Amino acid sequence: QVQLLESGGGLVQAGDSLRLSCVASGRTLRNSAVGWFRQTPGKDREFVAAIRWNGGSTHYADSVKGRFTISKDGAANKVHLQMNSLKSEDSAVYYCAVGYGVILSAVRADVSYHYWGQGTHVTVSS
C-alpha cells in the first residue's frame, strides 16, 4: 500500500505561483509513475503532469506546458509540482497519484494509477 499526502494548495491571484508537494509512504516509488491530476465540480478528472520515477521522464498536459514543472526528491519520496503564471482556469482540486508498471503510452490515463491522495485545493482569482 502507498499512502499519499498532498500539500501546498491555497488561494492566489492570477499570475502568481504555487508549489504543490506530494509525499509517499508505505512503499518505494521505484518502478512507478507519479502523476498530478485535477478536478473541478461537474467535470472529469484531468491529467496535469507525470514523472516516471526510473529515469525521470516528465509529461505534461498541453494546457500547463511551459508553466508547470514536475520534479522528484528521491531521498524524501516526494514529488513537487511548481505552478507558475497561474490562471483562473487552473482552479481545481489537485490530486497526486501513483501507479506501478505504467507504460509510456498510458501515463496520462487516470486508470493507470492505483493509489490516490485526498487532494489539495487550488483557487486562482482573476
CSV table of C-alpha atoms in Angstrom, one decimal:
chain,number,residue,atom,x,y,z
A,1,GLN,CA,0.0,0.0,0.0
A,2,VAL,CA,1.1,3.5,-0.7
A,3,GLN,CA,-0.2,6.5,1.3
A,4,LEU,CA,-0.1,9.9,-0.4
A,5,LEU,CA,-0.3,13.3,1.2
A,6,GLU,CA,-0.6,16.4,-0.8
A,7,SER,CA,0.1,19.9,0.4
A,8,GLY,CA,0.7,23.4,-0.9
A,9,GLY,CA,-2.7,24.4,-2.2
A,10,GLY,CA,-4.3,27.8,-1.5
A,11,LEU,CA,-5.8,30.9,-2.8
A,12,VAL,CA,-3.7,33.1,-5.1
A,13,GLN,CA,-4.2,35.7,-7.8
A,14,ALA,CA,-3.8,35.2,-11.5
A,15,GLY,CA,-0.1,35.3,-12.4
A,16,ASP,CA,1.0,34.0,-9.1
A,17,SER,CA,2.9,30.8,-8.3
A,18,LEU,CA,2.3,27.8,-6.1
A,19,ARG,CA,4.2,24.7,-5.4
A,20,LEU,CA,2.3,21.5,-4.6
A,21,SER,CA,4.0,18.7,-2.9
A,22,CYS,CA,3.2,15.0,-2.5
A,23,VAL,CA,4.9,12.7,-0.1
A,24,ALA,CA,4.6,9.0,-0.4
A,25,SER,CA,4.9,6.4,2.4
A,26,GLY,CA,4.5,2.7,2.7
A,27,ARG,CA,6.3,1.5,-0.5
A,28,THR,CA,9.2,2.6,-2.6
A,29,LEU,CA,8.4,4.7,-5.6
A,30,ARG,CA,10.9,2.8,-7.8
A,31,ASN,CA,9.3,1.5,-10.9
A,32,SER,CA,6.4,3.9,-10.5
A,33,ALA,CA,4.9,6.8,-12.3
A,34,VAL,CA,3.7,9.7,-10.1
A,35,GLY,CA,1.0,11.9,-11.6
A,36,TRP,CA,-0.9,15.0,-10.8
A,37,PHE,CA,-4.5,15.3,-11.8
A,38,ARG,CA,-7.1,17.9,-11.2
A,39,GLN,CA,-10.8,18.1,-11.0
A,40,THR,CA,-13.5,20.7,-10.8
A,41,PRO,CA,-17.1,20.1,-9.9
A,42,GLY,CA,-19.1,18.5,-12.7
A,43,LYS,CA,-16.1,17.7,-14.8
A,44,ASP,CA,-14.0,14.6,-15.3
A,45,ARG,CA,-10.6,14.3,-13.7
A,46,GLU,CA,-8.0,15.9,-15.9
A,47,PHE,CA,-4.3,14.9,-16.3
A,48,VAL,CA,-1.9,17.6,-15.4
A,49,ALA,CA,1.6,16.2,-15.3
A,50,ALA,CA,3.5,13.0,-14.5
A,51,ILE,CA,7.0,11.8,-13.8
A,52,ARG,CA,8.4,8.3,-14.2
A,53,TRP,CA,10.5,7.5,-11.2
A,54,ASN,CA,13.1,5.5,-13.0
A,55,GLY,CA,14.7,7.8,-15.5
A,56,GLY,CA,12.8,10.9,-14.5
A,57,SER,CA,11.0,11.5,-17.8
A,58,THR,CA,8.3,14.1,-17.5
A,59,HIS,CA,4.9,14.6,-19.2
A,60,TYR,CA,2.6,17.5,-19.3
A,61,ALA,CA,-0.9,18.4,-20.4
A,62,ASP,CA,-0.8,20.9,-23.2
A,63,SER,CA,-2.7,23.4,-21.0
A,64,VAL,CA,0.1,23.6,-18.5
A,65,LYS,CA,3.2,23.0,-20.6
A,66,GLY,CA,5.7,25.8,-20.1
A,67,ARG,CA,4.0,27.0,-16.9
A,68,PHE,CA,4.1,23.9,-14.6
A,69,THR,CA,7.1,21.8,-13.7
A,70,ILE,CA,7.0,18.4,-12.1
A,71,SER,CA,10.1,17.1,-10.2
A,72,LYS,CA,11.0,14.5,-7.7
A,73,ASP,CA,13.0,14.3,-4.5
A,74,GLY,CA,14.1,10.7,-4.4
A,75,ALA,CA,15.6,10.8,-0.9
A,76,ALA,CA,12.4,12.2,0.6
A,77,ASN,CA,10.0,10.1,-1.6
A,78,LYS,CA,8.4,13.4,-2.7
A,79,VAL,CA,7.1,14.8,-5.9
A,80,HIS,CA,6.6,18.5,-6.4
A,81,LEU,CA,4.5,20.5,-8.9
A,82,GLN,CA,5.7,24.0,-9.4
A,83,MET,CA,2.9,26.0,-10.9
A,84,ASN,CA,3.8,29.4,-12.4
A,85,SER,CA,1.7,32.0,-14.2
A,86,LEU,CA,-1.5,30.6,-12.7
A,87,LYS,CA,-4.8,31.3,-14.5
A,88,SER,CA,-8.3,31.2,-13.1
A,89,GLU,CA,-8.9,28.0,-15.2
A,90,ASP,CA,-6.2,26.3,-13.1
A,91,SER,CA,-8.5,26.4,-10.1
A,92,ALA,CA,-9.3,22.8,-9.1
A,93,VAL,CA,-8.7,20.1,-6.5
A,94,TYR,CA,-5.3,18.7,-7.3
A,95,TYR,CA,-4.6,15.0,-6.7
A,96,CYS,CA,-1.4,13.1,-6.5
A,97,ALA,CA,-1.4,9.6,-7.8
A,98,VAL,CA,1.0,6.6,-8.0
A,99,GLY,CA,0.9,3.7,-10.4
A,100,TYR,CA,3.3,0.8,-10.9
A,101,GLY,CA,4.2,-0.6,-14.2
A,102,VAL,CA,2.7,2.3,-16.1
A,103,ILE,CA,3.6,2.1,-19.7
A,104,LEU,CA,4.6,5.3,-21.5
A,105,SER,CA,1.6,5.5,-23.7
A,106,ALA,CA,-0.7,5.3,-20.6
A,107,VAL,CA,1.0,7.8,-18.3
A,108,ARG,CA,-1.8,10.4,-18.9
A,109,ALA,CA,-4.6,8.0,-18.1
A,110,ASP,CA,-6.0,8.1,-14.6
A,111,VAL,CA,-6.9,4.4,-14.8
A,112,SER,CA,-3.1,3.7,-14.8
A,113,TYR,CA,-2.8,4.9,-11.2
A,114,HIS,CA,-3.6,2.7,-8.3
A,115,TYR,CA,-3.1,5.0,-5.3
A,116,TRP,CA,-4.5,8.5,-4.8
A,117,GLY,CA,-4.2,11.2,-2.3
A,118,GLN,CA,-7.1,13.1,-0.8
A,119,GLY,CA,-6.4,16.3,-2.8
A,120,THR,CA,-5.4,19.8,-2.2
A,121,HIS,CA,-7.5,22.9,-3.3
A,122,VAL,CA,-6.1,25.5,-5.6
A,123,THR,CA,-8.1,28.6,-6.2
A,124,VAL,CA,-6.9,31.3,-8.6
A,125,SER,CA,-8.7,34.6,-8.6
A,126,SER,CA,-8.7,36.7,-11.7
